[in-house]
Structures are given as C-alpha cells and as structure tokens.
DNA sequence: AAGGTCGCTAAGCGCTTGCTCACCCTCCGG
DNA sequence: CCGGAGGGTGAGCAAGCGCTTAGCGACCTT
C-alpha cells in the first residue's frame, strides 16, 4: 500500500521529472495506474493523491494519456538501459546473460508498481506513442537475442530456437511485474538470483558457479 | 481480427452457456474485453457486437461485472482441468510435466483472446468473485508443484527451490496469452512444444526424447 | 507601490457511462 | 380469437468522466 516507500527507496527515481509538482503528479499517476489500471483511473484521483485540485493536472500535462506516455517512456528507457548494459558488458555469454536476467528481474520486482504500468498498459497509449515504445521493446529483444546468439556461437549454450527462447526469457522476466508482491516472502534480489539460474538452465549452460549445486 | 473464427475452432467452447442470446453476448464480451480491457469496454459495445440493443444485455446478466465473472469462472475451470489432468496422468514426472506445460500453453495460445481476459482482468472482479477465482488459481499452483516435488523425490529433476520454480513455470505459460498473436509465425502447437522443452531444462531433466539433441 | 507572471482553484461544460423502464412484438395453449 | 409470458427495443436518467475557463493570491521585478 505504501508504495511511495518503494518509489523513493534505492536510487530515487523520477528525478528527471521537474518541476516538483509535475513529479508528484506523475508518481501519483504511477500508483493509481498500477492499482486500478489506466482506464479505471480518473484524473480526479491522480490529482487528489498529489494533493491538488483536478484542474492542476492540466497545467503540467496536456492529457491523461500524456502522463501514461511519459511514465512508459521513462520506464522503457530504464529497462532498455539495464539490458543493453548487461549485454555489452565484459565476461562470457553466460555471465552476461546472468547479469541481464538478474538486473532486469531485480528492477521489475523492486519497482513492480512502475513496471506494471510500463509493461501492461501499452494498449492505452495513442498509436503514435505506442509505435515509439514498441521500437524500444524491439531493441530490448535484440539485446537478449544477441547474448543468446553469441553464447551459441561460442559453444556455451545449446539453444535450438534462439528467437523463441529470447521471447520466453523476456516474457518470464516481464511477468514478474504482474505477480510480485512487496509483502510476499521473496526479496527482489532472491527472485533475480532464482530467475538467472532458471534461464541459464533454459539455454543449456552449466549451472556451476551460480550457487546451484548440481546435487 | 476474426476471432469468432478462433472461438469456434476446435472443441467449440462456451457450449455450456445457454440460451443462445446469452452465449452471443458472452462471446462478444470476451472479444471486447480482450481487445480493449474490461474498464475500457462499454456495455453498448458488447450489445452491438452481439447484434442487440444496449438494454438486451440486462435481460441475461445483472451487471457488466457478472459477464466478466462468468467468463473468468469458465476459463479458470478449463485451465485447472487441463493442469490436473496432466498432473494426475500416467508416466514419469518428466512426461507429466511435459504434458502439463504443452497443453496449458496450447490452450493459452489457441484461445489467447479468452486467456487474456481470464488472466489479466482479475482485478476488475468484485471482491467476493475474486476470492472464488483465486482459490482455483491456488489449485493450479498445487497441481504443478506436485509434479515438481514428485520429480525431485524420484531423482528425475534437480530443483533447489520448488515453490519458486512452480511460480516461474506458471508465470511463463500464462504470459503466452499476453504476447501470442494468431497472425504471427508460430502455431500454438509449436509454442507448446518449445515451452515444454524449456521447462524440462529448467527443472534439470534430460531433454532427450523431446526433439532437442544434446549436440 | 504597481504591474506581470506563475501555480493553482472553483465551477462547470459537454459528453458518455452503466443501468432502468414503459412498451411492443411473437409465439403458444385453451 | 384471446391472453399471458418471455425476449427484445427506444428513450432516457443520474452519475461520473476528461477537460476548460475565469479568476485569485503569492512572489518577483522595476
């Protein structure tokens, strides 16, 4: 419930959104969209959570959809940055895949409120905004596919269907935003470690060195 | 687009819904909810798709939410039946896990319109209806967890975290409903086969006999 | 002190929503 | 030929929606 806690914990997100009133509205919108969904959220609710009158929203954003677009854009930028950093990093393909899944899942769990909006409210965007976002998602797909292809070429992975497995890996990570519950048993780090191990198994990499004894 | 095609292809679903007008309304609601989401769908749109006036909806259903509940209930019953049939079937744990994932994914892909409503519109249900559905989902979780636990006990699987892996397997399968596109490259059967293989790898079962040569 | 700007509000407009109600067909037993 | 019943419609209600507009007070510059 106290998701203001989440959104300020750690690396202090939304710092790129100014002025202060615009950021407060955006954070309020993230919470409301994540709880009820975009269409079930009213502009009055968003403004109320930010401690403002309904009209105040329209000083900083032209429409309710612009709010969603801003949230979606910032979130996708962050998600893509995480994947591309891991994909372009040092180490073997297995190490990079581990890092990519671990950090991608960590972000989806730790910021599941934001991630839920980013990953599941895409259809509510206007067509031209949706196109822009879809492009970012294709680059995320390319980053993961690159790691898999390189791992196969290096003989580290055994993957018969690289595009299909890429899709499955991303799908698995993204869905964390749907089920993860901050009040649940697992910490974001634990889920990241579990998922990194599962994905390494999926690609046929030896699970040694990642904390999973073979017996 | 022509998802009437989908909903009548194969085993002819919704046959349990009578009379005919009630079924037409329900099928129309599935299509509309899947396309736009529950909250963005109007009762006028549903009635229009079924070729009726807006008022006709309320002859067969008390509210719009009752429509969603009926859809969700029937869909969850079907999904649970698929998993429990596979879990209670004959064969080794690996064979049963293969069957469970394959058939569960097949259903989510072939009936992705229905599955999308069933899996992603849960929050729109009234509290008492949601509780009923959550119970069914827990039984789905138990069915998969049972296969995993038996496979570990029999030495077939190597799974350090059975509850966590159960969650991941179900999450992976469910998310098919989000991304699957009938106009895409893969058939539901192909996705089922791919996912069954990936899941067997996740649990550390030898992928022999499922079409994935080790080299 | 005057005047301009900026962030914000109270009030409300035009429209759509879920849902209702009075009425009307068509069918069917007597 | 009648009368009741059940599936259907046209019109519309109260409420709530996204968004606009006129105006207000605090603050800055001159």
Coordinates of C-alpha atoms (C1' of nucleotides) in Angstrom, one line a residue:
Chain A
X1 CA 0.0 0.0 0.0
X2 CA 2.7 2.5 1.0
X3 CA 4.2 2.4 -2.5
X4 CA 5.6 5.9 -2.0
X5 CA 8.2 4.0 0.0
X6 CA 9.0 1.9 -3.0
X7 CA 9.4 4.7 -5.4
X8 CA 11.8 6.6 -3.2
X9 CA 13.8 3.6 -2.0
X10 CA 17.1 2.9 -3.6
X11 CA 18.2 5.1 -6.4
X12 CA 15.5 7.7 -6.2
X13 CA 13.6 7.5 -9.5
X14 CA 11.7 10.2 -11.4
X15 CA 14.5 12.7 -10.5
X16 CA 14.4 13.6 -14.2
X17 CA 10.9 14.9 -13.9
X18 CA 10.7 18.6 -13.0
X19 CA 9.2 20.7 -11.6
X20 CA 8.3 19.2 -8.2
X21 CA 4.5 19.4 -8.8
X22 CA 4.8 17.6 -12.1
X23 CA 6.8 14.8 -10.5
X24 CA 4.3 14.5 -7.6
X25 CA 1.5 14.1 -10.2
X26 CA 3.5 11.6 -12.2
X27 CA 4.3 9.5 -9.1
X28 CA 0.6 9.6 -8.1
X29 CA -0.4 8.5 -11.6
X30 CA 2.0 5.5 -11.4
X31 CA 0.4 4.4 -8.2
X32 CA -3.1 4.8 -9.4
X33 CA -2.5 3.2 -12.8
X34 CA -0.7 0.2 -11.2
X35 CA -3.6 -0.3 -8.7
X36 CA -6.6 0.1 -10.9
X37 CA -5.3 0.3 -14.5
X38 CA -5.2 3.3 -16.8
X39 CA -8.9 3.3 -17.9
X40 CA -10.2 2.8 -14.4
X41 CA -8.2 5.7 -13.0
X42 CA -9.7 9.2 -13.0
X43 CA -7.8 12.4 -13.3
X44 CA -9.5 13.5 -10.1
X45 CA -8.0 10.5 -8.3
X46 CA -4.5 11.3 -9.6
X47 CA -4.8 15.0 -8.7
X48 CA -6.2 14.0 -5.3
X49 CA -3.2 11.7 -4.5
X50 CA -0.9 14.5 -5.4
X51 CA -2.8 16.9 -3.0
X52 CA -4.1 19.1 -5.8
X53 CA -7.3 20.1 -7.4
X54 CA -8.4 18.2 -10.6
X55 CA -7.5 21.2 -12.8
X56 CA -3.9 21.3 -11.6
X57 CA -3.1 18.3 -13.6
X58 CA -3.7 20.1 -16.9
X59 CA -1.1 22.8 -16.1
X60 CA 1.7 20.2 -16.3
X61 CA 0.2 17.7 -18.8
X62 CA -2.0 18.2 -21.8
X63 CA -3.9 15.0 -21.3
X64 CA -4.2 11.9 -19.1
X65 CA -2.6 9.9 -21.9
X66 CA 0.5 12.2 -21.9
X67 CA 1.0 11.1 -18.3
X68 CA 1.0 7.5 -19.3
X69 CA 3.3 8.2 -22.2
X70 CA 5.8 9.9 -20.0
X71 CA 5.7 7.1 -17.5
X72 CA 6.0 4.5 -20.2
X73 CA 8.9 6.2 -22.0
X74 CA 11.0 6.7 -18.8
X75 CA 10.3 3.1 -17.7
X76 CA 11.2 1.6 -21.1
X77 CA 14.4 3.7 -21.3
X78 CA 15.4 2.4 -17.9
X79 CA 14.6 -1.2 -18.8
X80 CA 16.5 -1.0 -22.1
X81 CA 19.5 0.6 -20.4
X82 CA 19.6 -2.3 -17.9
X83 CA 19.6 -4.9 -20.7
X84 CA 22.0 -3.2 -23.0
X85 CA 24.5 -2.5 -20.2
X86 CA 24.4 -6.2 -19.3
X87 CA 24.6 -7.4 -23.0
X88 CA 27.5 -5.1 -23.8
X89 CA 29.4 -5.8 -20.6
X90 CA 32.5 -8.0 -20.1
X91 CA 32.6 -11.7 -19.5
X92 CA 31.3 -14.8 -21.1
X93 CA 27.9 -15.1 -22.7
X94 CA 26.7 -17.0 -19.6
X95 CA 28.0 -14.3 -17.3
X96 CA 26.3 -11.6 -19.3
X97 CA 23.0 -13.5 -19.5
X98 CA 23.1 -14.0 -15.8
X99 CA 23.7 -10.3 -15.3
X100 CA 21.0 -9.3 -17.7
X101 CA 18.3 -11.5 -16.2
X102 CA 19.3 -10.8 -12.7
X103 CA 19.2 -7.0 -13.1
X104 CA 16.2 -6.9 -15.3
X105 CA 14.2 -9.1 -12.9
X106 CA 15.5 -7.1 -9.9
X107 CA 14.2 -3.9 -11.5
X108 CA 10.8 -5.5 -12.2
X109 CA 10.4 -6.7 -8.7
X110 CA 11.8 -3.7 -6.8
X111 CA 9.8 -1.3 -8.9
X112 CA 6.9 -3.6 -9.7
X113 CA 4.4 -0.7 -9.4
X114 CA 6.1 1.2 -12.2
X115 CA 6.9 -2.0 -14.1
X116 CA 3.2 -3.0 -14.1
X117 CA 2.2 0.2 -15.7
X118 CA 5.1 0.1 -18.2
X119 CA 4.5 -3.5 -19.2
X120 CA 0.7 -3.9 -19.1
X121 CA -0.8 -0.5 -20.1
X122 CA 0.8 -0.3 -23.5
X123 CA -2.5 -0.7 -25.3
X124 CA -3.9 2.5 -23.7
X125 CA -1.3 4.6 -25.5
X126 CA -2.2 6.7 -28.6
X127 CA -1.0 5.0 -31.8
X128 CA 2.0 7.3 -32.4
X129 CA 3.2 7.0 -28.8
X130 CA 2.7 3.2 -28.9
X131 CA 4.9 3.0 -32.0
X132 CA 7.7 4.8 -30.3
X133 CA 7.6 2.4 -27.3
X134 CA 7.4 -0.7 -29.5
X135 CA 10.6 0.4 -31.0
X136 CA 12.3 0.4 -27.6
X137 CA 10.9 -3.0 -26.9
X138 CA 12.4 -4.4 -30.1
X139 CA 15.8 -3.1 -29.0
X140 CA 15.3 -5.0 -25.7
X141 CA 14.6 -8.1 -27.7
X142 CA 17.7 -7.6 -29.8
X143 CA 19.9 -7.2 -26.8
X144 CA 18.9 -10.5 -25.3
X145 CA 18.9 -12.3 -28.6
X146 CA 22.5 -11.1 -29.2
X147 CA 23.7 -12.7 -25.9
X148 CA 22.0 -16.0 -26.8
X149 CA 23.4 -16.0 -30.3
X150 CA 26.9 -15.3 -29.1
X151 CA 26.6 -18.0 -26.5
X152 CA 25.5 -20.5 -29.1
X153 CA 28.4 -19.4 -31.4
X154 CA 30.9 -19.8 -28.6
X155 CA 29.5 -23.3 -27.7
X156 CA 28.4 -22.1 -24.3
X157 CA 24.7 -22.5 -24.9
X158 CA 22.6 -25.2 -26.5
X159 CA 19.6 -23.4 -27.9
X160 CA 17.7 -24.9 -30.9
X161 CA 15.4 -21.9 -31.3
X162 CA 17.1 -18.6 -30.5
X163 CA 14.2 -16.2 -31.3
X164 CA 11.7 -18.3 -29.5
X165 CA 13.9 -18.7 -26.4
X166 CA 14.6 -14.9 -26.4
X167 CA 10.9 -14.3 -26.4
X168 CA 10.4 -16.8 -23.5
X169 CA 13.2 -15.3 -21.4
X170 CA 11.9 -11.8 -21.8
X171 CA 8.3 -13.0 -21.1
X172 CA 9.4 -14.7 -18.0
X173 CA 11.1 -11.6 -16.6
X174 CA 8.4 -9.2 -17.6
X175 CA 5.7 -11.3 -15.9
X176 CA 7.4 -10.7 -12.6
X177 CA 5.8 -7.3 -12.5
X178 CA 2.4 -9.0 -12.6
X179 CA 2.8 -11.4 -9.7
X180 CA 5.5 -9.8 -7.5
X181 CA 4.2 -8.6 -4.1
X182 CA 6.3 -6.5 -1.9
X183 CA 4.6 -8.1 1.2
X184 CA 5.5 -11.5 -0.1
X185 CA 8.2 -13.9 1.0
X186 CA 10.9 -13.2 -1.5
X187 CA 13.1 -10.2 -1.9
X188 CA 13.8 -8.7 -5.3
X189 CA 17.3 -10.0 -5.1
X190 CA 16.2 -13.5 -4.4
X191 CA 13.9 -13.5 -7.3
X192 CA 16.7 -12.2 -9.5
X193 CA 19.0 -14.9 -8.4
X194 CA 16.4 -17.6 -8.9
X195 CA 15.5 -16.4 -12.3
X196 CA 19.1 -16.0 -13.5
X197 CA 19.6 -19.7 -12.6
X198 CA 16.5 -20.9 -14.3
X199 CA 17.3 -19.0 -17.5
X200 CA 20.9 -20.4 -17.6
X201 CA 19.3 -23.9 -17.4
X202 CA 16.9 -23.0 -20.2
X203 CA 19.8 -22.2 -22.5
X204 CA 21.7 -25.3 -21.6
X205 CA 24.6 -23.6 -19.8
X206 CA 26.2 -25.5 -16.9
X207 CA 24.7 -24.0 -13.7
X208 CA 28.0 -24.2 -11.9
X209 CA 29.3 -21.1 -10.2
X210 CA 25.9 -19.6 -9.8
X211 CA 25.1 -21.0 -6.4
X212 CA 23.3 -24.1 -7.6
X213 CA 25.0 -27.3 -6.6
X214 CA 24.4 -30.0 -9.1
X215 CA 23.4 -32.4 -6.4
Chain B
X1 CA -9.5 -9.7 -36.1
X2 CA -11.9 -12.5 -37.0
X3 CA -11.7 -14.0 -33.5
X4 CA -15.2 -15.6 -33.9
X5 CA -13.2 -18.0 -36.0
X6 CA -10.9 -18.7 -33.1
X7 CA -13.6 -19.2 -30.5
X8 CA -15.4 -21.8 -32.7
X9 CA -12.3 -23.6 -33.9
X10 CA -11.5 -26.9 -32.3
X11 CA -13.6 -28.0 -29.4
X12 CA -16.4 -25.4 -29.7
X13 CA -16.2 -23.6 -26.4
X14 CA -19.0 -21.8 -24.5
X15 CA -21.4 -24.6 -25.3
X16 CA -22.2 -24.6 -21.6
X17 CA -23.7 -21.1 -21.9
X18 CA -27.4 -21.1 -22.7
X19 CA -29.7 -19.7 -24.1
X20 CA -28.2 -18.7 -27.5
X21 CA -28.6 -15.0 -26.9
X22 CA -26.7 -15.2 -23.6
X23 CA -23.9 -17.0 -25.3
X24 CA -23.7 -14.5 -28.1
X25 CA -23.4 -11.7 -25.6
X26 CA -20.7 -13.6 -23.7
X27 CA -18.6 -14.3 -26.8
X28 CA -18.9 -10.6 -27.7
X29 CA -17.8 -9.6 -24.3
X30 CA -14.7 -11.9 -24.5
X31 CA -13.7 -10.2 -27.7
X32 CA -14.3 -6.7 -26.4
X33 CA -12.6 -7.3 -23.1
X34 CA -9.6 -8.9 -24.8
X35 CA -9.2 -6.0 -27.2
X36 CA -9.7 -3.0 -25.0
X37 CA -9.8 -4.3 -21.4
X38 CA -12.7 -4.6 -19.1
X39 CA -12.9 -0.9 -18.0
X40 CA -12.5 0.5 -21.5
X41 CA -15.3 -1.7 -22.8
X42 CA -18.8 -0.3 -22.8
X43 CA -22.0 -2.3 -22.4
X44 CA -23.2 -0.7 -25.7
X45 CA -20.2 -2.1 -27.5
X46 CA -20.8 -5.6 -26.2
X47 CA -24.5 -5.5 -27.1
X48 CA -23.6 -4.0 -30.5
X49 CA -21.2 -6.9 -31.3
X50 CA -23.9 -9.4 -30.4
X51 CA -26.4 -7.6 -32.7
X52 CA -28.6 -6.3 -29.9
X53 CA -29.7 -3.1 -28.3
X54 CA -27.9 -2.0 -25.1
X55 CA -30.8 -2.9 -23.0
X56 CA -30.8 -6.6 -24.1
X57 CA -27.7 -7.3 -22.1
X58 CA -29.5 -6.8 -18.8
X59 CA -32.1 -9.5 -19.6
X60 CA -29.4 -12.1 -19.4
X61 CA -26.9 -10.6 -17.0
X62 CA -27.5 -8.4 -14.0
X63 CA -24.3 -6.3 -14.5
X64 CA -21.3 -6.0 -16.7
X65 CA -19.2 -7.5 -13.9
X66 CA -21.3 -10.6 -13.9
X67 CA -20.3 -11.2 -17.5
X68 CA -16.6 -10.9 -16.6
X69 CA -17.2 -13.3 -13.7
X70 CA -18.9 -15.9 -15.9
X71 CA -16.0 -15.7 -18.4
X72 CA -13.4 -15.9 -15.7
X73 CA -15.0 -18.8 -14.0
X74 CA -15.4 -20.9 -17.1
X75 CA -11.9 -20.1 -18.2
X76 CA -10.3 -20.9 -14.9
X77 CA -12.3 -24.2 -14.7
X78 CA -10.9 -25.2 -18.1
X79 CA -7.3 -24.2 -17.3
X80 CA -7.4 -26.1 -14.0
X81 CA -8.9 -29.1 -15.6
X82 CA -6.0 -29.1 -18.2
X83 CA -3.4 -29.0 -15.5
X84 CA -5.0 -31.5 -13.1
X85 CA -5.5 -34.0 -16.0
X86 CA -1.8 -33.8 -16.9
X87 CA -0.6 -33.9 -13.3
X88 CA -2.7 -37.0 -12.5
X89 CA -2.0 -38.8 -15.7
X90 CA 0.3 -41.8 -16.2
X91 CA 4.0 -41.7 -16.9
X92 CA 7.1 -40.3 -15.2
X93 CA 7.3 -36.8 -13.7
X94 CA 9.1 -35.6 -16.8
X95 CA 6.4 -36.9 -19.1
X96 CA 3.6 -35.4 -17.0
X97 CA 5.4 -32.0 -16.7
X98 CA 5.8 -32.1 -20.5
X99 CA 2.1 -32.8 -21.0
X100 CA 1.1 -30.2 -18.5
X101 CA 3.1 -27.4 -20.0
X102 CA 2.4 -28.4 -23.5
X103 CA -1.4 -28.5 -23.1
X104 CA -1.5 -25.4 -20.8
X105 CA 0.5 -23.3 -23.3
X106 CA -1.5 -24.7 -26.2
X107 CA -4.7 -23.6 -24.6
X108 CA -3.3 -20.1 -23.8
X109 CA -2.1 -19.7 -27.4
X110 CA -5.1 -21.2 -29.3
X111 CA -7.6 -19.3 -27.1
X112 CA -5.4 -16.3 -26.4
X113 CA -8.4 -14.0 -26.6
X114 CA -10.2 -15.8 -23.8
X115 CA -7.0 -16.4 -21.9
X116 CA -6.1 -12.7 -21.9
X117 CA -9.4 -11.8 -20.2
X118 CA -9.1 -14.7 -17.8
X119 CA -5.5 -14.0 -16.8
X120 CA -5.3 -10.2 -16.9
X121 CA -8.7 -8.8 -15.9
X122 CA -8.8 -10.4 -12.4
X123 CA -8.6 -7.1 -10.6
X124 CA -11.8 -5.9 -12.2
X125 CA -13.8 -8.6 -10.4
X126 CA -15.9 -7.8 -7.3
X127 CA -14.1 -9.0 -4.1
X128 CA -16.3 -12.0 -3.5
X129 CA -15.9 -13.2 -7.1
X130 CA -12.2 -12.6 -7.0
X131 CA -11.8 -14.8 -3.9
X132 CA -13.5 -17.6 -5.7
X133 CA -11.2 -17.4 -8.6
X134 CA -8.1 -17.1 -6.5
X135 CA -9.0 -20.4 -5.0
X136 CA -9.0 -22.0 -8.4
X137 CA -5.6 -20.5 -9.1
X138 CA -4.1 -21.9 -6.0
X139 CA -5.2 -25.3 -7.1
X140 CA -3.5 -24.8 -10.4
X141 CA -0.3 -23.9 -8.5
X142 CA -0.7 -27.0 -6.3
X143 CA -1.0 -29.3 -9.4
X144 CA 2.3 -28.1 -10.9
X145 CA 4.1 -28.1 -7.6
X146 CA 3.1 -31.7 -7.1
X147 CA 4.7 -32.8 -10.4
X148 CA 7.9 -30.9 -9.5
X149 CA 8.0 -32.4 -6.0
X150 CA 7.5 -35.9 -7.2
X151 CA 10.1 -35.4 -9.9
X152 CA 12.6 -34.3 -7.3
X153 CA 11.7 -37.2 -5.0
X154 CA 12.2 -39.6 -7.9
X155 CA 15.6 -38.1 -8.7
X156 CA 14.3 -37.1 -12.2
X157 CA 14.6 -33.3 -11.5
X158 CA 17.2 -31.1 -9.9
X159 CA 15.2 -28.2 -8.4
X160 CA 16.6 -26.3 -5.4
X161 CA 13.5 -24.1 -5.0
X162 CA 10.3 -26.0 -5.8
X163 CA 7.8 -23.3 -4.9
X164 CA 9.8 -20.6 -6.7
X165 CA 10.2 -22.8 -9.8
X166 CA 6.5 -23.6 -9.8
X167 CA 5.7 -19.9 -9.8
X168 CA 8.1 -19.3 -12.7
X169 CA 6.7 -22.2 -14.8
X170 CA 3.1 -21.0 -14.4
X171 CA 4.2 -17.4 -15.0
X172 CA 6.0 -18.4 -18.2
X173 CA 2.9 -20.2 -19.5
X174 CA 0.4 -17.6 -18.5
X175 CA 2.3 -14.8 -20.2
X176 CA 1.8 -16.5 -23.6
X177 CA -1.7 -15.0 -23.5
X178 CA -0.2 -11.6 -23.5
X179 CA 2.2 -11.8 -26.4
X180 CA 0.7 -14.6 -28.6
X181 CA -0.6 -13.3 -31.9
X182 CA -2.7 -15.5 -34.2
X183 CA -1.2 -13.8 -37.2
X184 CA 2.4 -14.4 -36.0
X185 CA 4.9 -17.0 -37.2
X186 CA 4.3 -19.8 -34.6
X187 CA 1.4 -22.1 -34.3
X188 CA 0.0 -22.9 -30.8
X189 CA 1.4 -26.4 -31.1
X190 CA 4.9 -25.1 -31.9
X191 CA 4.9 -22.8 -28.9
X192 CA 3.7 -25.6 -26.7
X193 CA 6.5 -27.9 -27.8
X194 CA 9.1 -25.1 -27.4
X195 CA 7.9 -24.3 -23.9
X196 CA 7.7 -27.9 -22.8
X197 CA 11.3 -28.3 -23.7
X198 CA 12.4 -25.1 -22.0
X199 CA 10.6 -26.1 -18.8
X200 CA 12.2 -29.5 -18.7
X201 CA 15.5 -27.8 -19.0
X202 CA 14.6 -25.5 -16.1
X203 CA 14.0 -28.4 -13.8
X204 CA 17.2 -30.2 -14.8
X205 CA 15.5 -33.1 -16.6
X206 CA 17.4 -34.6 -19.5
X207 CA 15.9 -33.1 -22.6
X208 CA 16.2 -36.4 -24.5
X209 CA 13.2 -37.7 -26.3
X210 CA 11.7 -34.3 -26.8
X211 CA 13.3 -33.4 -30.1
X212 CA 16.3 -31.5 -28.7
X213 CA 19.5 -33.2 -29.5
X214 CA 22.2 -32.5 -26.9
X215 CA 24.6 -31.8 -29.8
Chain C
dA1 C1' 3.7 50.7 -4.9
dA2 C1' 2.5 49.0 -9.4
dG3 C1' 2.3 45.5 -12.7
dG4 C1' 3.3 41.0 -14.6
dT5 C1' 3.9 36.1 -14.1
dC6 C1' 3.2 31.6 -12.4
dG7 C1' 1.0 27.8 -10.0
dC8 C1' -3.3 26.8 -8.6
dT9 C1' -8.5 26.5 -7.7
dA10 C1' -13.9 26.7 -8.0
dA11 C1' -17.1 26.0 -11.0
dG12 C1' -18.9 23.8 -14.7
dC13 C1' -19.5 22.2 -19.8
dG14 C1' -20.5 18.7 -23.0
dC15 C1' -20.4 14.0 -23.2
dT16 C1' -20.5 9.1 -22.1
dT17 C1' -21.3 5.6 -18.8
dG18 C1' -23.9 1.6 -16.5
dC19 C1' -28.3 0.7 -16.0
dT20 C1' -33.8 1.2 -16.0
dC21 C1' -38.4 1.3 -17.5
dA22 C1' -42.5 1.5 -20.2
dC23 C1' -43.9 -0.7 -24.0
dC24 C1' -44.1 -4.0 -28.0
dC25 C1' -43.6 -7.9 -30.7
dT26 C1' -44.0 -13.1 -31.5
dC27 C1' -45.3 -17.3 -30.0
dC28 C1' -48.5 -20.7 -27.9
dG29 C1' -52.1 -23.2 -25.1
dG30 C1' -57.1 -23.0 -24.5
Chain D
dC1 C1' -59.7 -15.4 -31.1
dC2 C1' -57.8 -14.5 -26.8
dG3 C1' -54.5 -13.6 -23.2
dG4 C1' -50.3 -14.3 -20.9
dA5 C1' -45.3 -14.8 -21.0
dG6 C1' -40.8 -14.1 -22.3
dG7 C1' -37.2 -11.9 -25.3
dG8 C1' -36.5 -7.7 -27.2
dT9 C1' -36.4 -2.3 -28.1
dG10 C1' -36.3 3.2 -27.7
dA11 C1' -35.7 6.6 -24.9
dG12 C1' -33.7 8.4 -21.1
dC13 C1' -31.9 9.0 -16.0
dA14 C1' -28.4 10.0 -12.6
dA15 C1' -23.7 10.0 -12.1
dG16 C1' -19.3 10.5 -13.4
dC17 C1' -15.9 11.4 -17.0
dG18 C1' -11.9 14.3 -19.3
dC19 C1' -11.1 18.7 -19.8
dT20 C1' -11.7 24.2 -19.9
dT21 C1' -12.1 28.8 -18.2
dA22 C1' -12.3 32.8 -15.3
dG23 C1' -10.1 34.4 -11.6
dC24 C1' -7.1 34.5 -7.3
dG25 C1' -3.1 35.1 -4.3
dA26 C1' 1.9 34.8 -3.6
dC27 C1' 6.0 36.2 -5.5
dC28 C1' 9.4 38.8 -8.5
dT29 C1' 11.0 42.8 -10.9
dT30 C1' 11.2 47.7 -11.5

